[in-house]
């Protein structure tokens, strides 16, 4: 818009130009941009439709031409501008795009203006281009806004699903949320990129979504699983993959649901991946999942203490877990303990 007003001043050979934008909700015209003014009174402009010269141009959708604006009785701002800047002539051209008034393009001149046909045509052309530019810019803002709404709706849906999964698995309140928080924390510590965190969080929230396909008699069995039951239970990562893969925005989050039971030494499932062949996000998550699972009450066993769980995790460094992830986990635990002591 500042480019437009500069062009207007230069091309139409006038002293000053401004653009007022119409807020479509309040129907008020306010200042957006200007060029050539000595005072900054113009920046305080607020006009209802129909009010003063600019309001009239917007309301009637027609060019308002005032040869001697000093004789114009209306509008405090207008009077202040005209006095402060010593203007004589005024033109207000409505900015219309796709049938809607977007604002007003204003022209101020210190001496009389005797515009010819060509000048008026040119003004009209500039006004039309400005209107289209304004329209495109707000289309873009609307689009960004609705994208943001969509992302928020997606994430609310995922959190809802993850609560439903916790209910089925008889997990304690907030278990999956806690696991997701800790996974994000560790991922940052391991230097994973800001951009990957949103996918890591979604993956952590949905890590056991494949358990939806595991029957209650197995999932909720109060004793250890038989070999046949294990075969079914070990399908849950593949079930998660099949569920999530067709959903485009969840595909980048699939590493954790698909690979969270792989083990560093290659003895995990479903693909016996080894070492760094296991996606980093899944290596991180595997530790967090076990840390949380061991300390939780399960139908088939009592919860472990923090000390027991920590000892198990240390013991599994280089076997179940990536040693670097265990190291980062220790650093976080140490840091938290120090924080607790300080409190
Ligand atoms: P989960 O309960 O969320 O456990 C996730 C992972 O934490 C397990 O993956 C395992 O690596 C670790 N973990 C959990 N509890 C123990 C434990 O008591 N000892 C040890 N050493 N590690 C433990 P895993 O083994 O692949 O199991 C996947 C899922 O299978 C479990 O998720 C749970 O839903 C189910 N499951 C595992 N064992 C049993 C069982 O004995 N009975 C029943 N009913 N379900 C089981
Ligand atoms: C202004 O541009 O601030 C005032 C124009 C008007 O009152 O019509
Ligand atoms: C991810 O972005 O979820 C995985 C990246 C990686 O494992 O390196
Ligand atoms: Fe799992
Ligand atoms: Fe889990």
Short mmCIF file of C-alpha atoms and ligand atoms in Angstrom, two decimals:
data_model
loop_
_atom_site.label_atom_id
_atom_site.label_comp_id
_atom_site.label_asym_id
_atom_site.label_seq_id
_atom_site.Cartn_x
_atom_site.Cartn_y
_atom_site.Cartn_z
CA UNK A 1 0.00 0.00 0.00
CA UNK A 2 2.86 2.41 0.68
CA UNK A 3 4.04 1.69 -2.85
CA UNK A 4 0.61 2.53 -4.21
CA UNK A 5 0.40 5.91 -2.47
CA UNK A 6 3.90 6.81 -3.59
CA UNK A 7 2.96 5.93 -7.16
CA UNK A 8 -0.19 8.00 -6.91
CA UNK A 9 1.75 11.07 -5.76
CA UNK A 10 4.38 10.65 -8.48
CA UNK A 11 2.21 9.59 -11.41
CA UNK A 12 -0.79 11.80 -10.80
CA UNK A 13 1.41 14.72 -9.86
CA UNK A 14 -0.33 15.55 -6.59
CA UNK A 15 0.92 16.68 -3.18
CA UNK A 16 -0.32 13.84 -1.00
CA UNK A 17 -2.17 10.56 -1.06
CA UNK A 18 -3.53 8.18 1.55
CA UNK A 19 -5.34 4.85 1.74
CA UNK A 20 -8.05 4.18 4.29
CA UNK A 21 -9.19 0.57 4.79
CA UNK A 22 -12.73 -0.48 5.61
CA UNK A 23 -13.01 -2.95 8.48
CA UNK A 24 -15.70 -5.34 7.21
CA UNK A 25 -16.95 -6.10 10.74
CA UNK A 26 -17.15 -2.64 12.27
CA UNK A 27 -17.71 -0.88 8.93
CA UNK A 28 -15.23 1.79 9.97
CA UNK A 29 -12.60 3.32 7.70
CA UNK A 30 -9.18 3.65 9.27
CA UNK A 31 -5.80 4.87 8.11
CA UNK A 32 -3.50 2.35 6.39
CA UNK A 33 -0.82 4.24 4.47
CA UNK A 34 0.11 7.71 3.20
CA UNK A 35 2.65 9.75 1.31
CA UNK A 36 3.32 13.49 1.07
CA UNK A 37 1.74 14.71 4.33
CA UNK A 38 3.51 17.21 6.61
CA UNK A 39 1.40 16.50 9.65
CA UNK A 40 0.42 13.05 10.87
CA UNK A 41 -3.20 13.91 11.68
CA UNK A 42 -4.29 11.64 8.83
CA UNK A 43 -3.16 8.63 10.85
CA UNK A 44 -5.92 9.25 13.39
CA UNK A 45 -8.69 8.97 10.80
CA UNK A 46 -11.71 6.90 11.85
CA UNK A 47 -14.83 7.32 9.73
CA UNK A 48 -18.11 5.46 9.55
CA UNK A 49 -19.60 4.67 6.15
CA UNK A 50 -21.18 7.82 4.74
CA UNK A 51 -19.34 10.07 7.19
CA UNK A 52 -17.31 12.95 5.76
CA UNK A 53 -15.77 12.82 2.25
CA UNK A 54 -14.02 9.44 2.47
CA UNK A 55 -17.06 7.86 4.11
CA UNK A 56 -19.19 9.16 1.31
CA UNK A 57 -16.90 7.72 -1.39
CA UNK A 58 -17.07 4.30 0.33
CA UNK A 59 -20.82 4.49 0.86
CA UNK A 60 -21.82 5.73 -2.62
CA UNK A 61 -19.04 3.71 -4.33
CA UNK A 62 -18.34 6.77 -6.44
CA UNK A 63 -15.48 9.19 -6.83
CA UNK A 64 -15.93 12.16 -4.51
CA UNK A 65 -14.33 15.33 -5.95
CA UNK A 66 -14.05 18.48 -3.80
CA UNK A 67 -12.42 21.42 -5.61
CA UNK A 68 -12.10 23.49 -2.43
CA UNK A 69 -12.02 21.30 0.60
CA UNK A 70 -11.76 24.31 2.96
CA UNK A 71 -15.42 24.98 2.28
CA UNK A 72 -16.36 21.44 3.24
CA UNK A 73 -18.16 21.65 6.62
CA UNK A 74 -17.83 17.98 7.55
CA UNK A 75 -15.31 15.96 9.46
CA UNK A 76 -12.97 16.98 12.29
CA UNK A 77 -10.04 14.98 10.98
CA UNK A 78 -10.50 16.37 7.51
CA UNK A 79 -10.54 19.92 8.82
CA UNK A 80 -7.42 19.33 10.90
CA UNK A 81 -5.60 17.80 7.94
CA UNK A 82 -6.59 20.55 5.57
CA UNK A 83 -5.60 23.29 7.99
CA UNK A 84 -2.38 21.63 9.12
CA UNK A 85 -1.23 20.76 5.63
CA UNK A 86 -2.76 23.70 3.79
CA UNK A 87 -4.66 21.59 1.25
CA UNK A 88 -7.17 22.85 -1.28
CA UNK A 89 -8.35 20.04 -3.54
CA UNK A 90 -9.58 16.58 -2.44
CA UNK A 91 -10.41 13.39 -4.32
CA UNK A 92 -11.70 10.22 -2.73
CA UNK A 93 -11.89 7.09 -4.90
CA UNK A 94 -13.60 3.95 -3.54
CA UNK A 95 -11.49 0.78 -3.61
CA UNK A 96 -13.73 -2.00 -4.88
CA UNK A 97 -12.72 -5.63 -5.47
CA UNK A 98 -15.08 -8.49 -6.26
CA UNK A 99 -18.02 -6.21 -5.60
CA UNK A 100 -16.92 -5.26 -2.10
CA UNK A 101 -15.65 -1.92 -0.82
CA UNK A 102 -12.19 -2.45 0.65
CA UNK A 103 -11.38 1.18 1.43
CA UNK A 104 -10.78 4.60 -0.06
CA UNK A 105 -7.86 6.03 -1.99
CA UNK A 106 -7.51 9.72 -1.13
CA UNK A 107 -5.74 12.52 -2.93
CA UNK A 108 -4.88 15.92 -1.47
CA UNK A 109 -3.43 18.85 -3.38
CA UNK A 110 -2.36 22.30 -2.18
CA UNK A 111 -3.54 24.18 -5.23
CA UNK A 112 -6.45 23.80 -7.55
CA UNK A 113 -6.63 20.61 -9.59
CA UNK A 114 -8.03 20.65 -13.12
CA UNK A 115 -7.97 16.98 -14.00
CA UNK A 116 -8.50 15.82 -17.57
CA UNK A 117 -9.95 12.53 -18.79
CA UNK A 118 -6.58 10.81 -18.83
CA UNK A 119 -5.80 11.78 -15.22
CA UNK A 120 -9.18 10.50 -14.04
CA UNK A 121 -8.75 7.23 -15.94
CA UNK A 122 -5.35 6.78 -14.41
CA UNK A 123 -6.72 7.40 -10.93
CA UNK A 124 -9.36 4.78 -11.59
CA UNK A 125 -6.75 2.26 -12.77
CA UNK A 126 -4.57 2.82 -9.70
CA UNK A 127 -7.60 2.50 -7.42
CA UNK A 128 -8.59 -0.77 -9.06
CA UNK A 129 -5.10 -2.20 -8.68
CA UNK A 130 -4.91 -1.14 -5.05
CA UNK A 131 -8.27 -2.80 -4.39
CA UNK A 132 -7.10 -6.07 -5.91
CA UNK A 133 -3.88 -5.95 -3.90
CA UNK A 134 -5.84 -5.41 -0.67
CA UNK A 135 -8.21 -8.21 -1.56
CA UNK A 136 -5.36 -10.65 -2.26
CA UNK A 137 -3.63 -9.77 0.98
CA UNK A 138 -6.74 -10.40 3.05
CA UNK A 139 -7.47 -13.62 1.16
CA UNK A 140 -4.02 -14.74 2.22
CA UNK A 141 -4.65 -13.78 5.85
CA UNK A 142 -8.00 -15.59 5.84
CA UNK A 143 -6.28 -18.67 4.45
CA UNK A 144 -3.59 -18.61 7.12
CA UNK A 145 -6.27 -18.16 9.75
CA UNK A 146 -8.27 -21.16 8.55
CA UNK A 147 -5.06 -23.25 8.33
CA UNK A 148 -4.37 -22.43 11.96
CA UNK A 149 -7.93 -23.38 12.90
CA UNK A 150 -7.47 -26.68 11.10
CA UNK A 151 -4.20 -27.49 12.86
CA UNK A 152 -5.83 -26.75 16.20
CA UNK A 153 -8.77 -28.99 15.29
CA UNK A 154 -6.39 -31.80 14.25
CA UNK A 155 -4.46 -31.60 17.49
CA UNK A 156 -7.62 -31.50 19.62
CA UNK A 157 -8.77 -34.64 17.78
CA UNK A 158 -5.49 -36.44 18.42
CA UNK A 159 -5.54 -35.56 22.13
CA UNK A 160 -9.11 -36.91 22.25
CA UNK A 161 -8.08 -40.17 20.62
CA UNK A 162 -5.16 -40.57 22.99
CA UNK A 163 -7.46 -40.10 26.01
CA UNK A 164 -9.78 -42.75 24.57
CA UNK A 165 -6.81 -45.13 24.20
CA UNK A 166 -5.77 -44.54 27.81
CA UNK A 167 -9.29 -45.35 28.97
CA UNK A 168 -9.32 -48.65 27.10
CA UNK A 169 -5.85 -49.62 28.32
CA UNK A 170 -6.89 -48.66 31.91
CA UNK A 171 -3.99 -46.23 31.92
CA UNK A 172 -3.87 -43.70 34.73
CA UNK A 173 -5.03 -40.16 34.12
CA UNK A 174 -2.66 -38.21 31.92
CA UNK A 175 -0.28 -41.13 31.23
CA UNK A 176 -0.02 -40.49 27.51
CA UNK A 177 0.23 -36.72 27.98
CA UNK A 178 3.12 -37.26 30.41
CA UNK A 179 4.87 -39.59 28.01
CA UNK A 180 4.44 -37.10 25.16
CA UNK A 181 5.85 -34.24 27.27
CA UNK A 182 8.88 -36.25 28.31
CA UNK A 183 9.52 -37.44 24.75
CA UNK A 184 9.50 -33.88 23.47
CA UNK A 185 11.84 -32.85 26.28
CA UNK A 186 14.31 -35.63 25.43
CA UNK A 187 14.03 -34.92 21.70
CA UNK A 188 15.07 -31.29 22.30
CA UNK A 189 17.94 -32.50 24.47
CA UNK A 190 19.03 -34.88 21.66
CA UNK A 191 19.13 -31.93 19.25
CA UNK A 192 16.14 -32.83 17.10
CA UNK A 193 14.82 -29.98 15.01
CA UNK A 194 12.05 -27.64 16.07
CA UNK A 195 10.10 -28.66 12.98
CA UNK A 196 10.17 -32.36 13.90
CA UNK A 197 8.74 -31.77 17.40
CA UNK A 198 5.12 -31.43 16.31
CA UNK A 199 5.30 -34.84 14.61
CA UNK A 200 7.11 -36.38 17.57
CA UNK A 201 4.40 -35.14 19.92
CA UNK A 202 1.62 -36.52 17.71
CA UNK A 203 3.47 -39.82 17.35
CA UNK A 204 3.92 -40.11 21.12
CA UNK A 205 0.23 -39.38 21.77
CA UNK A 206 -0.74 -42.08 19.30
CA UNK A 207 2.06 -44.57 20.04
CA UNK A 208 -0.24 -47.44 21.07
CA UNK A 209 -3.14 -46.64 18.74
CA UNK A 210 -2.52 -50.09 17.21
CA UNK A 211 -3.77 -51.62 20.48
CA UNK A 212 -7.25 -50.72 19.25
CA UNK A 213 -6.95 -53.88 17.19
CA UNK A 214 -5.96 -56.06 20.17
CA UNK A 215 -8.91 -57.86 21.83
CA UNK A 216 -9.75 -57.08 25.47
CA UNK A 217 -9.08 -60.66 26.55
CA UNK A 218 -5.43 -60.15 25.60
CA UNK A 219 -4.96 -56.46 26.37
CA UNK A 220 -6.56 -56.71 29.79
CA UNK A 221 -5.36 -60.22 30.68
CA UNK A 222 -4.32 -60.27 34.36
CA UNK A 223 -1.45 -62.75 33.79
CA UNK A 224 1.43 -63.22 31.38
CA UNK A 225 0.60 -63.79 27.70
CA UNK A 226 0.81 -67.14 25.96
CA UNK A 227 2.93 -67.41 22.83
CA UNK A 228 -0.17 -67.13 20.58
CA UNK A 229 -1.34 -64.07 22.50
CA UNK A 230 2.09 -62.50 22.09
CA UNK A 231 1.90 -62.99 18.34
CA UNK A 232 -1.28 -60.91 18.33
CA UNK A 233 0.03 -58.31 20.79
CA UNK A 234 3.18 -57.79 18.70
CA UNK A 235 1.00 -56.79 15.78
CA UNK A 236 0.11 -53.45 17.35
CA UNK A 237 2.93 -51.44 15.66
CA UNK A 238 1.95 -52.75 12.22
CA UNK A 239 -1.73 -52.05 12.94
CA UNK A 240 -0.75 -48.47 13.86
CA UNK A 241 1.16 -48.15 10.61
CA UNK A 242 -1.83 -49.35 8.59
CA UNK A 243 -4.14 -46.94 10.40
CA UNK A 244 -1.97 -43.84 10.20
CA UNK A 245 -0.26 -44.21 6.85
CA UNK A 246 -3.29 -43.17 4.75
CA UNK A 247 -3.62 -39.94 6.80
CA UNK A 248 -1.26 -37.48 5.11
CA UNK A 249 -0.69 -35.15 8.04
CA UNK A 250 0.07 -38.06 10.37
CA UNK A 251 2.50 -39.84 8.06
CA UNK A 252 5.48 -37.82 9.37
CA UNK A 253 4.45 -38.91 12.88
CA UNK A 254 4.50 -42.61 12.11
CA UNK A 255 8.04 -43.48 13.33
CA UNK A 256 7.02 -43.71 16.98
CA UNK A 257 3.83 -45.82 16.60
CA UNK A 258 5.57 -48.10 14.10
CA UNK A 259 9.05 -48.46 15.64
CA UNK A 260 8.63 -47.99 19.41
CA UNK A 261 9.21 -51.68 20.17
CA UNK A 262 12.38 -52.02 18.13
CA UNK A 263 15.47 -52.54 20.30
CA UNK A 264 18.99 -51.15 19.88
CA UNK A 265 20.48 -54.69 19.71
CA UNK A 266 18.09 -55.79 16.96
CA UNK A 267 15.90 -58.07 19.11
CA UNK A 268 12.76 -55.92 18.95
CA UNK A 269 9.67 -56.03 16.74
CA UNK A 270 8.14 -55.77 14.14
CA UNK A 271 11.24 -55.46 11.89
CA UNK A 272 14.24 -56.34 14.11
CA UNK A 273 15.78 -52.97 13.24
CA UNK A 274 19.16 -52.36 14.84
CA UNK A 275 21.01 -49.26 16.13
CA UNK A 276 20.65 -46.12 14.09
CA UNK A 277 18.42 -47.89 11.56
CA UNK A 278 15.73 -47.27 14.17
CA UNK A 279 14.43 -43.71 13.67
CA UNK A 280 15.76 -41.44 16.41
CA UNK A 281 12.26 -40.40 17.47
CA UNK A 282 11.39 -44.05 18.13
CA UNK A 283 14.66 -44.70 20.02
CA UNK A 284 13.85 -41.79 22.29
CA UNK A 285 10.27 -42.81 22.75
CA UNK A 286 11.09 -46.45 23.55
CA UNK A 287 12.95 -45.40 26.69
CA UNK A 288 10.22 -43.02 27.82
CA UNK A 289 7.54 -45.67 27.23
CA UNK A 290 9.30 -48.30 29.30
CA UNK A 291 10.18 -45.83 32.06
CA UNK A 292 6.49 -44.93 32.31
CA UNK A 293 5.14 -48.48 31.81
CA UNK A 294 7.32 -49.99 34.54
CA UNK A 295 6.17 -47.43 37.09
CA UNK A 296 2.50 -47.95 36.18
CA UNK A 297 0.05 -50.45 37.58
CA UNK A 298 -0.64 -53.14 34.94
CA UNK A 299 -3.32 -55.87 35.02
CA UNK A 300 -0.46 -58.38 35.00
CA UNK A 301 1.87 -56.78 37.63
CA UNK A 302 2.31 -54.15 40.37
CA UNK A 303 4.11 -50.86 39.61
CA UNK A 304 7.88 -50.67 40.04
CA UNK A 305 9.58 -47.98 42.13
CA UNK A 306 11.55 -45.19 40.41
CA UNK A 307 14.79 -46.78 41.63
CA UNK A 308 13.91 -50.20 40.19
CA UNK A 309 12.88 -48.64 36.87
CA UNK A 310 16.02 -46.49 36.66
CA UNK A 311 18.25 -49.48 37.40
CA UNK A 312 16.49 -51.47 34.67
CA UNK A 313 17.01 -48.66 32.14
CA UNK A 314 20.73 -48.41 32.95
CA UNK A 315 21.04 -52.14 32.62
CA UNK A 316 19.42 -52.03 29.18
CA UNK A 317 21.71 -49.31 27.71
CA UNK A 318 23.18 -50.80 24.54
CA UNK A 319 20.69 -53.70 24.67
CA UNK A 320 17.13 -52.38 24.55
CA UNK A 321 18.09 -48.69 24.42
CA UNK A 322 20.39 -46.36 22.48
CA UNK A 323 23.20 -45.51 24.97
CA UNK A 324 23.11 -41.85 23.85
CA UNK A 325 19.42 -41.65 24.72
CA UNK A 326 20.07 -43.18 28.14
CA UNK A 327 22.77 -40.56 28.67
CA UNK A 328 20.44 -37.69 27.75
CA UNK A 329 17.76 -39.21 29.99
CA UNK A 330 20.21 -39.29 32.92
CA UNK A 331 21.11 -35.66 32.36
CA UNK A 332 17.46 -34.66 32.47
CA UNK A 333 16.85 -36.72 35.62
CA UNK A 334 19.89 -35.20 37.32
CA UNK A 335 18.72 -31.73 36.38
CA UNK A 336 15.23 -32.39 37.75
CA UNK A 337 16.57 -33.82 41.00
CA UNK A 338 18.72 -30.74 41.48
CA UNK A 339 15.67 -28.55 40.83
CA UNK A 340 13.65 -30.52 43.38
CA UNK A 341 16.36 -30.11 46.03
CA UNK A 342 16.49 -26.36 45.43
CA UNK A 343 12.73 -26.17 46.07
P1 LIG B 1 3.00 -51.58 28.00
O1 LIG B 1 2.43 -52.17 29.25
O2 LIG B 1 2.67 -50.13 27.71
O3 LIG B 1 4.55 -51.76 28.05
C1 LIG B 1 5.41 -51.11 27.17
C2 LIG B 1 6.81 -51.71 27.26
O4 LIG B 1 7.34 -51.48 28.57
C3 LIG B 1 6.86 -53.21 27.06
O5 LIG B 1 6.87 -53.58 25.71
C4 LIG B 1 8.18 -53.54 27.76
O6 LIG B 1 9.28 -53.20 26.92
C5 LIG B 1 8.18 -52.59 28.94
N1 LIG B 1 7.58 -53.28 30.09
C6 LIG B 1 6.35 -53.12 30.57
N2 LIG B 1 6.15 -53.92 31.65
C7 LIG B 1 7.29 -54.60 31.84
C8 LIG B 1 7.74 -55.56 32.80
O7 LIG B 1 6.99 -55.96 33.71
N3 LIG B 1 9.01 -56.02 32.71
C9 LIG B 1 9.85 -55.58 31.73
N4 LIG B 1 11.10 -56.06 31.68
N5 LIG B 1 9.47 -54.68 30.77
C10 LIG B 1 8.21 -54.18 30.85
P2 LIG B 1 6.43 -55.07 25.33
O8 LIG B 1 7.05 -56.05 26.22
O9 LIG B 1 6.70 -55.21 23.86
O10 LIG B 1 4.88 -55.09 25.58
C11 LIG B 1 3.97 -54.41 24.77
C12 LIG B 1 2.62 -54.41 25.39
O11 LIG B 1 2.15 -55.76 25.55
C13 LIG B 1 2.56 -53.82 26.79
O12 LIG B 1 2.50 -52.42 26.74
C14 LIG B 1 1.29 -54.47 27.34
O13 LIG B 1 0.14 -53.83 26.89
C15 LIG B 1 1.34 -55.85 26.72
N6 LIG B 1 1.95 -56.84 27.65
C16 LIG B 1 3.26 -57.06 27.86
N7 LIG B 1 3.44 -58.05 28.76
C17 LIG B 1 2.20 -58.44 29.14
C18 LIG B 1 1.71 -59.44 30.07
O14 LIG B 1 2.48 -60.17 30.73
N8 LIG B 1 0.34 -59.58 30.19
C19 LIG B 1 -0.50 -58.78 29.51
N9 LIG B 1 -1.82 -58.94 29.72
N10 LIG B 1 -0.07 -57.85 28.64
C20 LIG B 1 1.24 -57.68 28.44
C1 LIG B 2 -9.18 11.75 6.21
O1 LIG B 2 -8.66 11.30 5.23
O2 LIG B 2 -8.65 11.59 7.31
C2 LIG B 2 -10.46 12.51 6.18
C3 LIG B 2 -11.14 12.38 4.90
C4 LIG B 2 -12.59 12.70 5.11
O3 LIG B 2 -12.95 13.16 6.21
O4 LIG B 2 -13.35 12.47 4.20
C1 LIG B 3 11.16 -37.80 13.02
O1 LIG B 3 11.22 -36.66 12.56
O2 LIG B 3 10.15 -38.19 13.63
C2 LIG B 3 12.29 -38.76 12.86
C3 LIG B 3 13.60 -38.13 12.55
C4 LIG B 3 14.74 -39.08 12.81
O3 LIG B 3 14.49 -40.18 13.30
O4 LIG B 3 15.89 -38.74 12.56
FE1 LIG B 4 3.39 -50.33 22.38
FE1 LIG B 5 2.38 -47.21 26.31
#
